Amino acid sequence: MMVIILRNDIIEILNNRKGEFISGEELSYLLKVSRTAIWKHINILRKEGYEIESVHKKGYRIVENYNSLLPGELIGRLQTQTIGRNIIYFESIDSTNDYCKQKGNDLSHGTVVISEEQLLGRGRLGRAWASPKGEGIWMSIFLKPHIPPLEGTKLTQIAAAAVCSTIRNVVGIDTLIKWPNDIVFNGKKLCGILTEMSAELNEIHYLIVGVGINVNTLYFSEEISDVATSIAVEIGKTVDRKTLVTNILKVFEELYEDFIIKGSIKKTIAICKEFSAILNKKVNIIRGNSIKEGLVIDITEEGNLLMLMENGEKEVIQSGEVSVRGLNGYV
Ligand code: BT5
């Protein structure tokens, strides 16, 4: 752990004085370790993907890598207490959710696993999630909440509220939440959330909130080009993923703590309602082979849909696929 902190400190110092060479001697003085140790850790940082120049008699200088989500780049910007304080980073992995499942209770609460690409990114019900290299945010938040397993689905609403409000604030586009797990814009999907857990009847061992956001993708495969979009496609320029990740984690932590510590999910539900893509709309609810039609009249305090069905009865819907009637495209 100490060596990771040391490497984060090296990156923070180099980042704070970008463009400037900092001698091994100064780094060793500031961090109270030998110059050999500094040199050793600089080499490890390079292997992790940082571009650090070294020039004889001048020292070390970091080369700006705008496009990286390396932990050292994120930690300094993070304003959270627990969420993302431990970041596990991959250039490539099958799926960040699967990694969390494999590690299970070896991971600590609040750990964020992030990868530049996923080779087997997953959606719900075994569907595939396209996760091209360096183009999006593919991450999992690992949590150990002391809540009944039935409450686990609320974490999807917390994540949706955090992602939607952050994109609105940081990028300035009017994204909407398509209950239960999508963030959409202009009728296309920008983000999907996959919450999974390991639990017994009355106890959650751990819970994984997987978040996939199309940030700088410009081209989608034929299978999904009708339903998918990215922030860059919508605003016509690329966006810094670090700012998005750190802000999302901050809002996520606030809403999560409201829920866990104060037992309140009101703020989350208020955001989910304010930015809902389906509230007051007639929708089809698809579950397996059954299709039901009705009007969405509320999102309940439990994060479920309250529907007025065609037969005049009210019904609470806890899960399913939703599509808005009369609209083509994804929403
Ligand atoms: C989801 O499933 O939307 C959940 C996606 C969760 C992805 C994250 S990334 C980090 C973590 N690790 C993982 O392995 N997964 C999580 P669902 O509602 O079932 O939607 C899946 C459907 O979305 C697919 O069948 C496609 O039609 C479409 N799709 C696939 N890739 C997409 C993309 N990149 N952007 C938009 N739509 C996509």
Short mmCIF file of C-alpha atoms and ligand atoms in Angstrom, two decimals:
data_model
loop_
_atom_site.label_atom_id
_atom_site.label_comp_id
_atom_site.label_asym_id
_atom_site.label_seq_id
_atom_site.Cartn_x
_atom_site.Cartn_y
_atom_site.Cartn_z
CA MET A 1 0.00 0.00 0.00
CA MET A 2 2.79 2.43 0.98
CA VAL A 3 4.51 2.06 -2.39
CA ILE A 4 1.27 2.84 -4.20
CA ILE A 5 0.90 6.00 -2.11
CA LEU A 6 4.50 6.90 -2.97
CA ARG A 7 3.83 6.47 -6.70
CA ASN A 8 0.66 8.57 -6.44
CA ASP A 9 2.71 11.26 -4.68
CA ILE A 10 5.33 11.23 -7.43
CA ILE A 11 2.60 11.67 -10.06
CA GLU A 12 0.96 14.43 -8.07
CA ILE A 13 4.20 16.39 -7.79
CA LEU A 14 5.04 15.93 -11.49
CA ASN A 15 1.46 16.83 -12.48
CA ASN A 16 1.41 19.95 -10.33
CA ARG A 17 4.52 21.22 -12.03
CA LYS A 18 3.79 20.13 -15.57
CA GLY A 19 6.27 21.22 -18.22
CA GLU A 20 8.98 21.53 -15.58
CA PHE A 21 11.84 19.12 -14.89
CA ILE A 22 12.10 18.03 -11.27
CA SER A 23 15.38 16.51 -10.16
CA GLY A 24 15.61 13.10 -8.56
CA GLU A 25 17.24 14.85 -5.64
CA GLU A 26 14.28 17.15 -5.04
CA LEU A 27 11.79 14.28 -5.34
CA SER A 28 13.83 12.23 -2.91
CA TYR A 29 13.93 15.18 -0.47
CA LEU A 30 10.19 15.89 -0.77
CA LEU A 31 9.13 12.25 -0.40
CA LYS A 32 11.81 11.23 2.09
CA VAL A 33 13.05 8.23 0.13
CA SER A 34 16.32 7.56 -1.69
CA ARG A 35 16.96 8.68 -5.28
CA THR A 36 17.28 5.03 -6.24
CA ALA A 37 13.77 4.43 -4.90
CA ILE A 38 12.47 7.36 -6.93
CA TRP A 39 14.13 5.99 -10.06
CA LYS A 40 12.68 2.51 -9.38
CA HIS A 41 9.16 3.87 -8.97
CA ILE A 42 9.40 6.12 -12.02
CA ASN A 43 10.17 2.97 -14.02
CA ILE A 44 7.14 1.18 -12.59
CA LEU A 45 4.97 4.19 -13.42
CA ARG A 46 6.24 4.07 -16.99
CA LYS A 47 5.28 0.41 -17.21
CA GLU A 48 1.81 1.34 -15.94
CA GLY A 49 1.48 3.68 -18.92
CA TYR A 50 2.71 7.09 -17.76
CA GLU A 51 4.96 8.95 -20.14
CA ILE A 52 7.74 10.39 -18.01
CA GLU A 53 10.77 11.95 -19.65
CA SER A 54 14.11 11.87 -17.89
CA VAL A 55 17.02 14.07 -18.90
CA HIS A 56 20.49 13.80 -17.42
CA LYS A 57 21.17 16.55 -14.85
CA LYS A 58 17.66 17.97 -15.23
CA GLY A 59 15.44 15.26 -13.79
CA TYR A 60 11.96 14.01 -14.57
CA ARG A 61 9.09 15.60 -16.45
CA ILE A 62 5.61 14.21 -17.08
CA VAL A 63 4.19 14.27 -20.58
CA GLU A 64 0.50 15.24 -20.48
CA ASN A 65 -1.65 12.26 -21.26
CA TYR A 66 -5.11 13.75 -21.63
CA ASN A 67 -6.60 10.50 -22.64
CA SER A 68 -5.77 8.34 -19.67
CA LEU A 69 -7.73 7.19 -16.66
CA LEU A 70 -4.65 6.04 -14.77
CA PRO A 71 -5.27 6.02 -11.00
CA GLY A 72 -2.59 8.63 -10.32
CA GLU A 73 -4.46 11.00 -12.64
CA LEU A 74 -7.77 10.40 -10.89
CA ILE A 75 -6.76 10.24 -7.22
CA GLY A 76 -5.52 13.84 -7.08
CA ARG A 77 -8.80 15.11 -8.52
CA LEU A 78 -11.14 12.93 -6.46
CA GLN A 79 -13.18 14.63 -3.77
CA THR A 80 -14.61 11.53 -2.12
CA GLN A 81 -14.00 9.90 1.26
CA THR A 82 -14.32 6.22 0.34
CA ILE A 83 -15.63 5.69 -3.19
CA GLY A 84 -12.68 5.41 -5.58
CA ARG A 85 -10.05 5.88 -2.87
CA ASN A 86 -8.74 2.54 -4.10
CA ILE A 87 -8.65 2.32 -7.90
CA ILE A 88 -7.68 -0.80 -9.83
CA TYR A 89 -6.80 0.04 -13.41
CA PHE A 90 -6.46 -2.13 -16.52
CA GLU A 91 -5.49 -1.35 -20.08
CA SER A 92 -7.67 -4.26 -21.09
CA ILE A 93 -9.86 -6.78 -19.29
CA ASP A 94 -12.77 -9.10 -20.06
CA SER A 95 -15.24 -7.23 -17.85
CA THR A 96 -14.74 -4.99 -14.81
CA ASN A 97 -17.87 -6.52 -13.21
CA ASP A 98 -16.46 -10.02 -13.72
CA TYR A 99 -13.14 -8.97 -12.19
CA CYS A 100 -15.00 -7.78 -9.07
CA LYS A 101 -16.91 -11.05 -8.91
CA GLN A 102 -13.70 -13.08 -9.16
CA LYS A 103 -12.06 -11.07 -6.36
CA GLY A 104 -15.24 -10.92 -4.27
CA ASN A 105 -14.62 -10.12 -0.65
CA ASP A 106 -10.89 -9.61 -1.25
CA LEU A 107 -11.80 -6.14 -2.51
CA SER A 108 -12.44 -3.35 -0.06
CA HIS A 109 -15.65 -1.32 0.07
CA GLY A 110 -15.56 1.60 -2.34
CA THR A 111 -12.96 0.10 -4.69
CA VAL A 112 -13.40 1.24 -8.28
CA VAL A 113 -12.21 -1.04 -11.08
CA ILE A 114 -11.69 0.74 -14.36
CA SER A 115 -10.46 -0.44 -17.73
CA GLU A 116 -9.57 1.30 -20.98
CA GLU A 117 -11.34 -1.50 -22.84
CA GLN A 118 -13.45 -4.57 -22.13
CA LEU A 119 -13.20 -7.63 -24.33
CA LEU A 120 -16.36 -9.21 -22.92
CA GLY A 121 -18.30 -6.23 -21.56
CA ARG A 122 -21.75 -7.36 -20.41
CA GLY A 123 -25.22 -5.89 -20.31
CA ARG A 124 -28.23 -7.40 -18.55
CA LEU A 125 -29.44 -10.92 -19.35
CA GLY A 126 -26.12 -11.88 -20.92
CA ARG A 127 -26.25 -9.20 -23.60
CA ALA A 128 -22.98 -7.75 -24.91
CA TRP A 129 -21.76 -4.25 -24.06
CA ALA A 130 -19.42 -2.63 -26.60
CA SER A 131 -16.44 -1.13 -24.74
CA PRO A 132 -13.84 0.10 -27.26
CA LYS A 133 -10.37 1.12 -26.08
CA GLY A 134 -9.94 4.58 -24.59
CA GLU A 135 -13.30 5.77 -25.87
CA GLY A 136 -15.52 5.46 -22.85
CA ILE A 137 -15.77 4.97 -19.12
CA TRP A 138 -16.04 1.28 -18.29
CA MET A 139 -15.98 0.92 -14.53
CA SER A 140 -17.36 -1.02 -11.58
CA ILE A 141 -17.94 0.29 -8.09
CA PHE A 142 -17.53 -2.42 -5.46
CA LEU A 143 -19.70 -1.97 -2.35
CA LYS A 144 -20.50 -3.80 0.88
CA PRO A 145 -23.75 -2.19 1.99
CA HIS A 146 -25.61 -3.41 5.08
CA ILE A 147 -29.04 -3.41 3.47
CA PRO A 148 -31.57 -6.15 2.70
CA PRO A 149 -30.87 -7.76 -0.70
CA LEU A 150 -34.23 -6.54 -2.03
CA GLU A 151 -32.99 -2.98 -1.69
CA GLY A 152 -30.04 -3.69 -4.01
CA THR A 153 -31.86 -2.40 -7.08
CA LYS A 154 -31.86 1.07 -5.52
CA LEU A 155 -28.15 1.24 -6.25
CA THR A 156 -28.98 1.27 -9.97
CA GLN A 157 -31.16 4.34 -9.39
CA ILE A 158 -28.39 6.01 -7.35
CA ALA A 159 -25.88 5.40 -10.16
CA ALA A 160 -28.31 6.59 -12.85
CA ALA A 161 -29.00 9.78 -10.90
CA ALA A 162 -25.26 10.39 -10.39
CA VAL A 163 -24.36 9.82 -14.06
CA CYS A 164 -27.29 11.80 -15.47
CA SER A 165 -26.86 14.84 -13.25
CA THR A 166 -23.07 14.87 -13.71
CA ILE A 167 -23.26 14.75 -17.51
CA ARG A 168 -25.79 17.60 -17.36
CA ASN A 169 -23.51 19.68 -15.12
CA VAL A 170 -20.15 18.90 -16.71
CA VAL A 171 -21.09 18.64 -20.39
CA GLY A 172 -24.27 20.70 -20.41
CA ILE A 173 -26.54 18.37 -22.38
CA ASP A 174 -30.05 17.45 -21.25
CA THR A 175 -29.61 13.74 -20.71
CA LEU A 176 -32.57 11.73 -19.41
CA ILE A 177 -32.92 8.56 -17.35
CA LYS A 178 -34.73 5.71 -19.01
CA TRP A 179 -35.77 3.60 -16.03
CA PRO A 180 -34.27 1.41 -14.77
CA ASN A 181 -30.72 1.48 -16.05
CA ASP A 182 -30.09 3.71 -19.06
CA ILE A 183 -29.06 7.29 -19.62
CA VAL A 184 -30.31 8.53 -22.98
CA PHE A 185 -29.99 11.61 -25.13
CA ASN A 186 -31.92 12.43 -28.29
CA GLY A 187 -33.59 9.04 -28.03
CA LYS A 188 -30.34 7.07 -28.00
CA LYS A 189 -28.42 5.30 -25.30
CA LEU A 190 -25.36 7.04 -23.84
CA CYS A 191 -24.88 4.91 -20.75
CA GLY A 192 -25.96 1.56 -19.33
CA ILE A 193 -25.77 0.34 -15.74
CA LEU A 194 -25.48 -3.27 -14.59
CA THR A 195 -25.91 -3.91 -10.86
CA GLU A 196 -25.04 -7.39 -9.64
CA MET A 197 -24.72 -8.86 -6.18
CA SER A 198 -23.70 -11.82 -4.13
CA ALA A 199 -26.15 -12.32 -1.30
CA GLU A 200 -27.92 -14.67 1.06
CA LEU A 201 -31.61 -14.34 1.80
CA ASN A 202 -31.13 -11.53 4.28
CA GLU A 203 -27.58 -10.35 3.79
CA ILE A 204 -25.60 -8.85 0.92
CA HIS A 205 -22.01 -10.09 0.72
CA TYR A 206 -21.13 -7.51 -1.87
CA LEU A 207 -22.68 -5.52 -4.63
CA ILE A 208 -21.17 -4.36 -7.92
CA VAL A 209 -22.42 -1.32 -9.80
CA GLY A 210 -21.11 -1.50 -13.37
CA VAL A 211 -21.29 1.72 -15.34
CA GLY A 212 -20.58 2.00 -19.07
CA ILE A 213 -20.60 5.46 -20.66
CA ASN A 214 -19.93 6.22 -24.31
CA VAL A 215 -17.79 9.34 -24.06
CA ASN A 216 -15.60 9.81 -27.12
CA THR A 217 -16.78 7.01 -29.42
CA LEU A 218 -17.45 8.29 -32.93
CA TYR A 219 -18.44 5.12 -34.75
CA PHE A 220 -20.67 2.32 -33.51
CA SER A 221 -21.03 -1.14 -35.02
CA GLU A 222 -24.05 -1.78 -37.22
CA GLU A 223 -25.82 -3.78 -34.51
CA ILE A 224 -26.05 -0.81 -32.17
CA SER A 225 -25.67 2.28 -34.37
CA ASP A 226 -29.46 2.85 -34.31
CA VAL A 227 -29.69 2.74 -30.54
CA ALA A 228 -26.33 4.06 -29.29
CA THR A 229 -24.75 7.49 -29.11
CA SER A 230 -21.83 9.15 -27.31
CA ILE A 231 -21.18 12.51 -25.71
CA ALA A 232 -18.67 13.38 -28.46
CA VAL A 233 -21.17 12.54 -31.21
CA GLU A 234 -23.75 14.78 -29.56
CA ILE A 235 -21.60 17.81 -28.82
CA GLY A 236 -19.13 17.52 -31.70
CA LYS A 237 -15.98 17.41 -29.60
CA THR A 238 -14.16 15.06 -27.28
CA VAL A 239 -14.53 15.29 -23.53
CA ASP A 240 -12.05 14.71 -20.70
CA ARG A 241 -13.03 11.40 -19.12
CA LYS A 242 -11.18 12.14 -15.86
CA THR A 243 -13.48 15.05 -15.01
CA LEU A 244 -16.51 12.91 -15.68
CA VAL A 245 -15.30 9.94 -13.62
CA THR A 246 -14.29 12.00 -10.59
CA ASN A 247 -17.49 14.03 -10.59
CA ILE A 248 -19.70 10.98 -11.02
CA LEU A 249 -18.00 9.26 -8.09
CA LYS A 250 -18.48 12.36 -5.93
CA VAL A 251 -22.23 12.57 -6.62
CA PHE A 252 -22.54 8.80 -6.31
CA GLU A 253 -20.93 8.92 -2.86
CA GLU A 254 -23.26 11.71 -1.69
CA LEU A 255 -26.39 9.88 -2.82
CA TYR A 256 -25.10 6.53 -1.56
CA GLU A 257 -24.38 7.94 1.91
CA ASP A 258 -27.76 9.61 2.07
CA PHE A 259 -29.22 6.17 1.45
CA ILE A 260 -26.98 4.08 3.69
CA ILE A 261 -26.34 6.47 6.57
CA LYS A 262 -29.52 8.56 6.62
CA GLY A 263 -31.74 5.84 5.18
CA SER A 264 -33.06 8.28 2.61
CA ILE A 265 -33.26 7.82 -1.12
CA LYS A 266 -35.40 10.94 -1.63
CA LYS A 267 -32.71 12.98 -3.40
CA THR A 268 -32.02 10.13 -5.82
CA ILE A 269 -35.68 9.61 -6.61
CA ALA A 270 -36.17 13.36 -7.07
CA ILE A 271 -33.39 13.36 -9.69
CA CYS A 272 -34.77 10.20 -11.35
CA LYS A 273 -38.18 11.86 -11.59
CA GLU A 274 -36.97 15.27 -12.71
CA PHE A 275 -34.91 13.79 -15.52
CA SER A 276 -37.10 10.81 -16.36
CA ALA A 277 -37.51 9.92 -20.03
CA ILE A 278 -40.69 7.96 -19.33
CA LEU A 279 -42.67 9.69 -16.55
CA ASN A 280 -46.19 10.63 -17.75
CA LYS A 281 -45.64 8.66 -20.95
CA LYS A 282 -47.48 5.66 -22.29
CA VAL A 283 -45.08 2.76 -22.39
CA ASN A 284 -44.79 -0.93 -23.09
CA ILE A 285 -43.23 -3.02 -20.35
CA ILE A 286 -41.58 -6.12 -21.72
CA ARG A 287 -40.72 -9.03 -19.42
CA GLY A 288 -39.83 -12.28 -21.11
CA ASN A 289 -42.71 -13.00 -23.47
CA SER A 290 -45.20 -10.69 -21.80
CA ILE A 291 -45.88 -7.15 -22.98
CA LYS A 292 -47.97 -4.84 -20.83
CA GLU A 293 -49.19 -1.40 -21.74
CA GLY A 294 -49.79 1.52 -19.42
CA LEU A 295 -49.08 5.07 -18.34
CA VAL A 296 -46.14 5.78 -16.02
CA ILE A 297 -47.64 7.89 -13.23
CA ASP A 298 -44.83 7.88 -10.68
CA ILE A 299 -41.44 6.56 -9.63
CA THR A 300 -41.98 5.32 -6.08
CA GLU A 301 -39.81 5.89 -3.01
CA GLU A 302 -38.57 2.34 -3.63
CA GLY A 303 -37.37 3.25 -7.10
CA ASN A 304 -40.12 1.25 -8.83
CA LEU A 305 -42.53 2.40 -11.54
CA LEU A 306 -46.13 3.11 -10.61
CA MET A 307 -48.24 2.40 -13.69
CA LEU A 308 -51.83 2.99 -14.61
CA MET A 309 -52.62 -0.01 -16.77
CA GLU A 310 -55.00 -0.16 -19.74
CA ASN A 311 -57.62 -1.93 -17.58
CA GLY A 312 -57.66 1.03 -15.18
CA GLU A 313 -55.74 -0.70 -12.40
CA LYS A 314 -52.58 0.60 -10.82
CA GLU A 315 -49.55 -1.65 -10.76
CA VAL A 316 -46.04 -1.40 -9.36
CA ILE A 317 -43.34 -2.56 -11.77
CA GLN A 318 -40.04 -3.63 -10.26
CA SER A 319 -38.06 -4.66 -13.32
CA GLY A 320 -38.27 -5.04 -17.05
CA GLU A 321 -37.60 -3.37 -20.37
CA VAL A 322 -39.47 -0.21 -21.10
CA SER A 323 -40.24 1.30 -24.48
CA VAL A 324 -42.22 4.45 -25.07
CA ARG A 325 -45.24 3.80 -27.28
CA GLY A 326 -45.57 5.59 -30.56
CA LEU A 327 -41.90 6.53 -30.71
CA ASN A 328 -39.45 4.92 -33.07
CA GLY A 329 -35.84 4.40 -32.08
CA TYR A 330 -34.54 3.36 -28.74
CA VAL A 331 -36.56 5.27 -26.14
C1 BT5 B 1 -26.84 -2.36 -19.95
O1 BT5 B 1 -27.45 -3.54 -20.26
O2 BT5 B 1 -27.12 -1.29 -20.42
C2 BT5 B 1 -25.72 -2.48 -18.92
C3 BT5 B 1 -24.37 -2.07 -19.45
C4 BT5 B 1 -23.31 -2.10 -18.37
C5 BT5 B 1 -21.93 -1.92 -18.90
C6 BT5 B 1 -20.92 -1.80 -17.79
S1 BT5 B 1 -19.34 -1.33 -18.37
C7 BT5 B 1 -18.59 -1.72 -16.88
C8 BT5 B 1 -19.27 -2.97 -16.35
N1 BT5 B 1 -18.63 -4.18 -16.83
C9 BT5 B 1 -19.45 -4.90 -17.62
O3 BT5 B 1 -19.14 -5.97 -18.18
N2 BT5 B 1 -20.65 -4.27 -17.75
C10 BT5 B 1 -20.69 -3.05 -16.95
P1 BT5 B 1 -28.77 -3.68 -21.16
O4 BT5 B 1 -29.83 -2.78 -20.63
O5 BT5 B 1 -29.05 -5.13 -21.18
O6 BT5 B 1 -28.35 -3.16 -22.58
C11 BT5 B 1 -27.56 -3.92 -23.44
C12 BT5 B 1 -27.91 -3.52 -24.87
O7 BT5 B 1 -27.40 -2.20 -25.13
C13 BT5 B 1 -27.26 -4.40 -25.94
O8 BT5 B 1 -28.07 -5.50 -26.23
C14 BT5 B 1 -27.13 -3.45 -27.12
O9 BT5 B 1 -28.35 -3.37 -27.84
C15 BT5 B 1 -26.92 -2.11 -26.47
N3 BT5 B 1 -25.48 -1.74 -26.40
C16 BT5 B 1 -24.38 -2.54 -26.35
N4 BT5 B 1 -23.27 -1.81 -26.23
C17 BT5 B 1 -23.67 -0.51 -26.19
C18 BT5 B 1 -22.98 0.71 -26.07
N5 BT5 B 1 -21.65 0.80 -25.92
N6 BT5 B 1 -23.72 1.85 -26.09
C19 BT5 B 1 -25.08 1.81 -26.21
N7 BT5 B 1 -25.77 0.69 -26.33
C20 BT5 B 1 -25.09 -0.47 -26.32
#
